[in-house]
PDB file of C-alpha atoms in Angstrom:
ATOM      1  CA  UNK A 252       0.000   0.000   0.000  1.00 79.00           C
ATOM      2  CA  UNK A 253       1.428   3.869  -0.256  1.00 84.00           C
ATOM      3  CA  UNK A 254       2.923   5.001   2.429  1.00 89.00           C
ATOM      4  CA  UNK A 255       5.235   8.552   3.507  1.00 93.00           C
ATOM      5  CA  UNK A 256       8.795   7.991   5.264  1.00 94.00           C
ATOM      6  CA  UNK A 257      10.065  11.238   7.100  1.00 94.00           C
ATOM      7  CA  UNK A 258      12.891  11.760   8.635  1.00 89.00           C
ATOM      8  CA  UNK A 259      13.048  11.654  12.500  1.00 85.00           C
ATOM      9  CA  UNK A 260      13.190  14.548  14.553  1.00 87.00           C
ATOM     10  CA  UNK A 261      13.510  16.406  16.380  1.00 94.00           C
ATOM     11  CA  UNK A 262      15.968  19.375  14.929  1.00 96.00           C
ATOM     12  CA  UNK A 263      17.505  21.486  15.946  1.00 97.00           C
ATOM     13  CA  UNK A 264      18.665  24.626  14.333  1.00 97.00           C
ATOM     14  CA  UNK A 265      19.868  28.418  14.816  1.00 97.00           C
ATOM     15  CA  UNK A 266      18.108  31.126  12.926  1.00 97.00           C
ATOM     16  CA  UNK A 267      19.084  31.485   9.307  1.00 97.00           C
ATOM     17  CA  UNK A 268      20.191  28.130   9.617  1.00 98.00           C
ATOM     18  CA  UNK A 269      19.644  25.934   6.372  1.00 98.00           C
ATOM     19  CA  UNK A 270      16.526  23.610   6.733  1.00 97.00           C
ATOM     20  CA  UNK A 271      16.356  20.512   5.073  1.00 97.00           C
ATOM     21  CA  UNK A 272      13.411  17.610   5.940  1.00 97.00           C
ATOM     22  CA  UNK A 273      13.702  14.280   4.100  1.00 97.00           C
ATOM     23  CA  UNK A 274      10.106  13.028   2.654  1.00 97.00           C
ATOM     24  CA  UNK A 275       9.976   9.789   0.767  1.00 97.00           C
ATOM     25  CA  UNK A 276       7.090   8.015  -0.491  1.00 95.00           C
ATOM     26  CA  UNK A 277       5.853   5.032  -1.897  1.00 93.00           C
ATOM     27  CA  UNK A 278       2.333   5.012  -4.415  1.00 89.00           C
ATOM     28  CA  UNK A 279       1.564   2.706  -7.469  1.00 82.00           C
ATOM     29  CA  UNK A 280       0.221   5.581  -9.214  1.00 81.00           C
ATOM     30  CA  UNK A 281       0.504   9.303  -9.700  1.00 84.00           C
ATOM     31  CA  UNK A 282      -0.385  10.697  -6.269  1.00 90.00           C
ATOM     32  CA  UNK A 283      -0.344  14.692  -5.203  1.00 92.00           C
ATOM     33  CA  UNK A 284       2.330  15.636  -2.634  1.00 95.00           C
ATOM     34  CA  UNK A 285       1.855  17.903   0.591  1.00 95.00           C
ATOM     35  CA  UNK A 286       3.650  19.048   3.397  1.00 97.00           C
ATOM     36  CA  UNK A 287       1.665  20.218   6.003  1.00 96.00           C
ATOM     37  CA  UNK A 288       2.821  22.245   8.736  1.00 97.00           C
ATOM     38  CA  UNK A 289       1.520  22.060  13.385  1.00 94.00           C
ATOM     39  CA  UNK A 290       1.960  25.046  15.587  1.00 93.00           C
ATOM     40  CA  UNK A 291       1.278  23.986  19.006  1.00 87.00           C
ATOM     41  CA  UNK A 292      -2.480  23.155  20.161  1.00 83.00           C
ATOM     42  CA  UNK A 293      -3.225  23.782  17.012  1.00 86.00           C
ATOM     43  CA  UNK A 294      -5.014  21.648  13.824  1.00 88.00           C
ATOM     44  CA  UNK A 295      -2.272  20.863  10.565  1.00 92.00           C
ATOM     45  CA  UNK A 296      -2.483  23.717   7.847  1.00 93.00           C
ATOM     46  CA  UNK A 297      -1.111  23.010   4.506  1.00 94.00           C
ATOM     47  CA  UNK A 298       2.137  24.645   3.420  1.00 97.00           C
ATOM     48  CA  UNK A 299       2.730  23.658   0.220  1.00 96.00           C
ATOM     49  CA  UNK A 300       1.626  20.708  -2.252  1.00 95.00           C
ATOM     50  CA  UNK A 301       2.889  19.564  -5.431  1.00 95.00           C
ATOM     51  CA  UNK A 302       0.422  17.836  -8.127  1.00 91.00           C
ATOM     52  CA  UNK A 303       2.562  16.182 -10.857  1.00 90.00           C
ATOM     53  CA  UNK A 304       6.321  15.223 -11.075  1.00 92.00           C
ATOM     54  CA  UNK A 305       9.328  17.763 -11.265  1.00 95.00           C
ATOM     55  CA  UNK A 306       6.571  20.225 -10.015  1.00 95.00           C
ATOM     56  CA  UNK A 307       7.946  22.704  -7.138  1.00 97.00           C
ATOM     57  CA  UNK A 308       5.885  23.561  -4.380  1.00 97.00           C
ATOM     58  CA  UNK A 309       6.626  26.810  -2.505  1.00 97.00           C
ATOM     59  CA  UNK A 310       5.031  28.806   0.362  1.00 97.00           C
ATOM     60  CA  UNK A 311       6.545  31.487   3.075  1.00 95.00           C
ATOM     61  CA  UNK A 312      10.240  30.887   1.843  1.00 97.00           C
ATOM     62  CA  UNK A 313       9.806  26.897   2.023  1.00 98.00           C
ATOM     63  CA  UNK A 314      10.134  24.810  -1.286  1.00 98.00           C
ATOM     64  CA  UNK A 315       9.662  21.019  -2.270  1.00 98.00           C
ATOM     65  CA  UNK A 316      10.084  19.835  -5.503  1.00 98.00           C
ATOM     66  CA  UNK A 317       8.335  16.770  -6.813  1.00 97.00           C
ATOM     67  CA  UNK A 318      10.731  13.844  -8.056  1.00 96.00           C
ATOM     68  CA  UNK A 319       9.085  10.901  -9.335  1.00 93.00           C
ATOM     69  CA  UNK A 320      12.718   9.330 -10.124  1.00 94.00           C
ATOM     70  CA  UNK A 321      13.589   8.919  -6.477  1.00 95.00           C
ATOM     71  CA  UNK A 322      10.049   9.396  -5.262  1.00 95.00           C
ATOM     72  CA  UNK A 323      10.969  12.411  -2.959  1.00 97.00           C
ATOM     73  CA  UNK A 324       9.736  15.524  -1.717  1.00 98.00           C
ATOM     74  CA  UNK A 325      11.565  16.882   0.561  1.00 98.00           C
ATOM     75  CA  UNK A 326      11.269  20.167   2.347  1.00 98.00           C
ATOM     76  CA  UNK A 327      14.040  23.075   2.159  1.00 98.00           C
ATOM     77  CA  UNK A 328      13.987  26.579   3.287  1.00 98.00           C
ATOM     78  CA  UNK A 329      17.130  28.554   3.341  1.00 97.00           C
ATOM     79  CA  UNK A 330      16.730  30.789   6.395  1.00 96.00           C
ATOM     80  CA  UNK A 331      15.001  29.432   9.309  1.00 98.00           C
ATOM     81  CA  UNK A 332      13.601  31.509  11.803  1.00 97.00           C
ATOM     82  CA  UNK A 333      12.531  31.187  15.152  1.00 96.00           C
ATOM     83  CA  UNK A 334       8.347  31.112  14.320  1.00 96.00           C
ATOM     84  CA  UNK A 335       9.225  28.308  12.033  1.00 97.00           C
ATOM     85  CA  UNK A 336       8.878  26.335  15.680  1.00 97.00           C
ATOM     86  CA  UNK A 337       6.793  23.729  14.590  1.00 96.00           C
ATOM     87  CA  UNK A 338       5.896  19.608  13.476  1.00 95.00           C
ATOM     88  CA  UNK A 339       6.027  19.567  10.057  1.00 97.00           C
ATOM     89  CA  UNK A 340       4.360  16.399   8.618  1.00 95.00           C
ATOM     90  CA  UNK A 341       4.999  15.064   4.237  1.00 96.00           C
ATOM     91  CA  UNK A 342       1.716  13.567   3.034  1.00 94.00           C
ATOM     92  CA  UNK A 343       0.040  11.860  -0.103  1.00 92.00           C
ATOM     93  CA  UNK A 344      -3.501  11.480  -1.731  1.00 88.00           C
ATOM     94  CA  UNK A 345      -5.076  11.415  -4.862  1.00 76.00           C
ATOM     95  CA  UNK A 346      -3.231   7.922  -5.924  1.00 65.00           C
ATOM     96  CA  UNK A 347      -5.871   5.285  -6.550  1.00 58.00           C
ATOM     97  CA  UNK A 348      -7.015   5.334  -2.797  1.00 55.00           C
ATOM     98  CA  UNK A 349      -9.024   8.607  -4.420  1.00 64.00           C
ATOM     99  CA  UNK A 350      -9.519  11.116  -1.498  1.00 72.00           C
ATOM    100  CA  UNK A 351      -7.518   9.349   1.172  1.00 80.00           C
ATOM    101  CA  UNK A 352      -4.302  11.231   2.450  1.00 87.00           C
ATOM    102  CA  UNK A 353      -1.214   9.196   3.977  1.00 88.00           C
ATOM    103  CA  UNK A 354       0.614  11.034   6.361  1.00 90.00           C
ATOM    104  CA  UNK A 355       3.955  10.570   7.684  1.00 91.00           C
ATOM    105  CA  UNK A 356       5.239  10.794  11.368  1.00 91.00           C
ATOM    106  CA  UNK A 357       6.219  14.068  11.463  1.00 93.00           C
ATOM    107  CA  UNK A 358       9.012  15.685  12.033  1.00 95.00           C
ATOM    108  CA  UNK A 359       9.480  18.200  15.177  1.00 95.00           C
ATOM    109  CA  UNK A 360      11.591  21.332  14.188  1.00 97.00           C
ATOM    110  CA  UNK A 361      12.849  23.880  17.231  1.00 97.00           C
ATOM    111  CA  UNK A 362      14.690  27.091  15.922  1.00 97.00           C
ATOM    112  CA  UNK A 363      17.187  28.860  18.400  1.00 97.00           C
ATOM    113  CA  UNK A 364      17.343  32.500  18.397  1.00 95.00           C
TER     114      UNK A 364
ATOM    115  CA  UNK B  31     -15.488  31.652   7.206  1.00 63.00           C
ATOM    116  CA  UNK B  32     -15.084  28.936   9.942  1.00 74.00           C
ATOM    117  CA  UNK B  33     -13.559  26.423   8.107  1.00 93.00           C
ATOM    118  CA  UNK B  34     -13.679  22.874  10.268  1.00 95.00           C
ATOM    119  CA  UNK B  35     -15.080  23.050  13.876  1.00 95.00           C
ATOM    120  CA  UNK B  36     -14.897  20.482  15.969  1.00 96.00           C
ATOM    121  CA  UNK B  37     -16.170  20.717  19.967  1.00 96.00           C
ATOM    122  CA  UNK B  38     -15.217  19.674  22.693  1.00 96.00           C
ATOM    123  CA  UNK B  39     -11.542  20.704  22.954  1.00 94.00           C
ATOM    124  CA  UNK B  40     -10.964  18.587  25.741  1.00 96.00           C
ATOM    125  CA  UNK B  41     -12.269  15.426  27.513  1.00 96.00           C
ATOM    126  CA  UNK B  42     -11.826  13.602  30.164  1.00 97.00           C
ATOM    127  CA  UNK B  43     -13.861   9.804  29.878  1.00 97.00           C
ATOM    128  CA  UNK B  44     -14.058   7.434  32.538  1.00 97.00           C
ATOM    129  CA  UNK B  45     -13.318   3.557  30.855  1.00 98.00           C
ATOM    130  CA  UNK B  46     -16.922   2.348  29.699  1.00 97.00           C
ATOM    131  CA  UNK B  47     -18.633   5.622  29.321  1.00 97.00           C
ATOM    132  CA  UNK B  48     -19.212   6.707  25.498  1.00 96.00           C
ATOM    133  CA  UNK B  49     -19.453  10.118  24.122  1.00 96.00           C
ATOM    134  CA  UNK B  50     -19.850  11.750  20.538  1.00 98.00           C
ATOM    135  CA  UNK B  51     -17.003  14.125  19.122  1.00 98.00           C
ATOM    136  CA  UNK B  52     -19.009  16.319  16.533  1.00 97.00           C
ATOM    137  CA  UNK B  53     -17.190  17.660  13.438  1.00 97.00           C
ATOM    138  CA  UNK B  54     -18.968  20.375  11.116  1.00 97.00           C
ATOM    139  CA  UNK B  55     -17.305  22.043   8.004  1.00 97.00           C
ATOM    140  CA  UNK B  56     -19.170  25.248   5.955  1.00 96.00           C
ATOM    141  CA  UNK B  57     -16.794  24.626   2.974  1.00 94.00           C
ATOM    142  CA  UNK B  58     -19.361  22.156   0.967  1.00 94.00           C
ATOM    143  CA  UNK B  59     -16.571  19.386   0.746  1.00 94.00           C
ATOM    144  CA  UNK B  60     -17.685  16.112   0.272  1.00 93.00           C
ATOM    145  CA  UNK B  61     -15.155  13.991   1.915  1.00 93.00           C
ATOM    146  CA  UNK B  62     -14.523  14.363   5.393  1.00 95.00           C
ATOM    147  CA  UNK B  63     -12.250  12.143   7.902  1.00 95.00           C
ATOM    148  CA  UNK B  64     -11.111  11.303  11.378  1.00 97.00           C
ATOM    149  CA  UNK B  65      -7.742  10.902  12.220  1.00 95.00           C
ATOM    150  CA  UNK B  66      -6.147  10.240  16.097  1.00 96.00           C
ATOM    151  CA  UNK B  67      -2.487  11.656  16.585  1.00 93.00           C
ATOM    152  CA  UNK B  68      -0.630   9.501  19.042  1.00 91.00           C
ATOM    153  CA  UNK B  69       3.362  10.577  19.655  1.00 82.00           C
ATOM    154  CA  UNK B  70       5.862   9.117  17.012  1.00 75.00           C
ATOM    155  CA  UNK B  71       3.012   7.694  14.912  1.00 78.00           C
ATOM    156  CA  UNK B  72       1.505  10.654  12.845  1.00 83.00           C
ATOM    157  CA  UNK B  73      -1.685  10.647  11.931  1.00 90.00           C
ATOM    158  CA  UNK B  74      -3.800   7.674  11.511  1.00 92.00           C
ATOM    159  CA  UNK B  75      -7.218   7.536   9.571  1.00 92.00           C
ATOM    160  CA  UNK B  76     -10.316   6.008  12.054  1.00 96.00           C
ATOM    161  CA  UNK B  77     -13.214   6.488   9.526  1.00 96.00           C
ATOM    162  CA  UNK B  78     -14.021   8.061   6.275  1.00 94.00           C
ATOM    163  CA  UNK B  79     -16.746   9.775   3.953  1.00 95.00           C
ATOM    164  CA  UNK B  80     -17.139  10.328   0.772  1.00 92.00           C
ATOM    165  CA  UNK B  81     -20.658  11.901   0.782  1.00 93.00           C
ATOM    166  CA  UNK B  82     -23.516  12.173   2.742  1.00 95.00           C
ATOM    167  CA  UNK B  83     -24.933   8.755   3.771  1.00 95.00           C
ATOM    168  CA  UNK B  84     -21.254   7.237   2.766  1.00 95.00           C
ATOM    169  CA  UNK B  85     -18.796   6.253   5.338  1.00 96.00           C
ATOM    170  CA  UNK B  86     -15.932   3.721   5.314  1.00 94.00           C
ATOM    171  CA  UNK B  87     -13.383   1.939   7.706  1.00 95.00           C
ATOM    172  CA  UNK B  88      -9.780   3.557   7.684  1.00 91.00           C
ATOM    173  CA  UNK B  89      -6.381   1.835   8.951  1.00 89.00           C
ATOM    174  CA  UNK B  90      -7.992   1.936  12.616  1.00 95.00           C
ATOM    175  CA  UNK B  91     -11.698   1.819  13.305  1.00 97.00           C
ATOM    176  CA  UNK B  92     -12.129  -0.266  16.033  1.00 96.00           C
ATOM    177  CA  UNK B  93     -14.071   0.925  18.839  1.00 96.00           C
ATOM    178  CA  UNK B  94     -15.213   4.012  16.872  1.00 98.00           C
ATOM    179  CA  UNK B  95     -18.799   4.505  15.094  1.00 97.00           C
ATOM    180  CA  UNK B  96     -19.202   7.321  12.693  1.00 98.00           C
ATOM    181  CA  UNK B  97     -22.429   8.592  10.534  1.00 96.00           C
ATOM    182  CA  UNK B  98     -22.912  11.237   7.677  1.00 97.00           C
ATOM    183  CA  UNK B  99     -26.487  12.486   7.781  1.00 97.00           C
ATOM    184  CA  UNK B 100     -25.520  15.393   5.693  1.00 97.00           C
ATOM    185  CA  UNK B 101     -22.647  17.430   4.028  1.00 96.00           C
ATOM    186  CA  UNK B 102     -21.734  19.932   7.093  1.00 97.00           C
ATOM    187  CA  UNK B 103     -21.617  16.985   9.290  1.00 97.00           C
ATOM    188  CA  UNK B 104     -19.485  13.944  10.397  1.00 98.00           C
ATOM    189  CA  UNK B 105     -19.487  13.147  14.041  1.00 98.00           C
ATOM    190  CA  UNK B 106     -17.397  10.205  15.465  1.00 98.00           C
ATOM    191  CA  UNK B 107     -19.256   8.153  18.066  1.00 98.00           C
ATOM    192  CA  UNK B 108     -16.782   6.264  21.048  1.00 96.00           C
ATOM    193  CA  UNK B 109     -18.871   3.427  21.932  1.00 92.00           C
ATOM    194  CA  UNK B 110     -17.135   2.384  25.703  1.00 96.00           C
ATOM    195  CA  UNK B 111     -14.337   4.312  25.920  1.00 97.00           C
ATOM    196  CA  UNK B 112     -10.623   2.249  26.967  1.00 97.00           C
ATOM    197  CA  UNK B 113      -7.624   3.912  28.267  1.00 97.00           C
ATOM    198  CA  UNK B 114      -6.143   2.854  24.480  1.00 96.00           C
ATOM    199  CA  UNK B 115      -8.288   5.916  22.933  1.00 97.00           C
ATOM    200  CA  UNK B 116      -6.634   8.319  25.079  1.00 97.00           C
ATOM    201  CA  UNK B 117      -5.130  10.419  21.857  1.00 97.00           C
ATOM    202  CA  UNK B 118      -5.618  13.730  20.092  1.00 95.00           C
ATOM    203  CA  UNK B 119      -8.384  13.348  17.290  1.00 97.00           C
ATOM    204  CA  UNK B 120      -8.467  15.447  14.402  1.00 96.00           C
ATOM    205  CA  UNK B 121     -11.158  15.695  12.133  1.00 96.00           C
ATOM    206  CA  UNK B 122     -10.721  16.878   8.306  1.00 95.00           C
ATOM    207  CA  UNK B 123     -12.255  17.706   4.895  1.00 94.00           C
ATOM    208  CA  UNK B 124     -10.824  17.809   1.238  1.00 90.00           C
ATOM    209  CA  UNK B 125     -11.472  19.997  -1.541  1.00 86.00           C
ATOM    210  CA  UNK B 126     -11.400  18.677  -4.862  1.00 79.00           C
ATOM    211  CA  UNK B 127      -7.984  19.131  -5.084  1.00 77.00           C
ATOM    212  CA  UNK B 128      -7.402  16.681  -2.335  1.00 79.00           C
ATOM    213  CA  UNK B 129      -6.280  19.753   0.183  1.00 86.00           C
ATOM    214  CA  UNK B 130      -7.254  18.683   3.667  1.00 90.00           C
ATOM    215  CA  UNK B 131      -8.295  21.388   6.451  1.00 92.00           C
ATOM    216  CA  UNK B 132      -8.124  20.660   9.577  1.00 93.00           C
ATOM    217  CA  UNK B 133      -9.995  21.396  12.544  1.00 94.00           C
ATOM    218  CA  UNK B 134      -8.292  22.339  15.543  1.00 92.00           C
ATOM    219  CA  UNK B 135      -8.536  18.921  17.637  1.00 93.00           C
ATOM    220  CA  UNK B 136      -9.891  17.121  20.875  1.00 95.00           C
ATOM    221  CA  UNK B 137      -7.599  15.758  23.128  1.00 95.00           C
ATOM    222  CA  UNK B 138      -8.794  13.037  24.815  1.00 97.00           C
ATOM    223  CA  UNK B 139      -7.747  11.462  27.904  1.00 97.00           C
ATOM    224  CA  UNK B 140      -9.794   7.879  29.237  1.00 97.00           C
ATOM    225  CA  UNK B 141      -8.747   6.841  33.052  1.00 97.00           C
TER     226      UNK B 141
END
């Protein structure tokens, strides 16, 4: 079945730190790619998606690209800061489970002032 | 616009005792989902709809009921509640672009 392999957390970082969050996944067909994005007691809000391969997805300085060839999306973002506190979580849908979004385990990121 | 409400915030359940978390969404979507959020494991899906009068077993339903009487609505039903439910549940709809929004979550705690 499809499934979404993040890396662990947590990280750690220092503002303006590079960010970098692996995302692989694994579909039999031609799924849609998100990365959706925690603040504390608070509900996931999407960040960015990507719909087809060697699509990029970008959103408040954050960036994934779509690559079907090594079935990755992973999540970059040149200058961290500290608001960018947060669980940050890759996900699929739209493969031929139709509406049904795969999530994986998240990945906690703390930014140091 | 209110987006995905879900009420209560919090619970406390003793073991045995059942209780209904209610979901409601204004955005027209028609698939709408439950997911429980238990440390190190992500998300996983409990139950699914794809319309009104539609629902469908996710990766784990056990010990959860759910209904769809209309659109707007999609409560989850906890039918004697064990210490093993204690978990934040999240309830979602999709647009037709398979973007999910969230509400903002019940935590749940059974003793």
């Amino acid at each position: 079945g499809n499934s979404v392999t993040q890396m662990e957390g947590p990280v750690t970082l220092s503002e303006e730190a590079f960010l970098t969050i692996n995302c692989t996944y694994t579909a039999t067909g031609y799924p849609s790619l998100f990365w959706y994005v925690q603040y504390p007691g608070e509900g996931l809000q999407l960040l960015l998606k990507a719909t087809k391969a060697d699509d990029k997805g970008s959103n408040k300085g954050f960036e994934a690209t779509y690559r079907k060839e090594t079935t990755s999306f992973h999540l970059e973002k040149g200058s961290v800061q500290v608001s960018d506190s947060a669980v940050y979580f890759c996900a699929l849908s739209g493969d031929t489970g139709g509406f049904k979004t795969i999530f994986g385990a998240g990945t906690r990121l703390f930014v140091k002032a | 616009n209110a987006g995905v409400t879900q009420t209560p915030k919090f619970q406390v359940l003793k073991t045995g005792q059942s209780m209904t978390l209610q979901c409601a969404q204004d955005m027209n979507h028609e698939y709408m989902s439950w997911y429980r959020q238990d440390p190190g494991m992500g998300l996983r899906l409990i139950h699914y709809s794809v319309g009104a009068g539609i629902t469908d077993q996710g990766e784990v339903p056990n010990g959860y009921n759910v209904s769809r009487s209309t659109t707007e609505d999609f409560p989850l039903r906890l039918l004697s509640a064990a210490p093993s439910q204690t978990s934040v549940y999240f309830c979602a709809s999709m647009s037709a672009i398979s973007e999910a929004f969230f509400g903002q979550g019940t935590r749940l705690t059974v003793v």
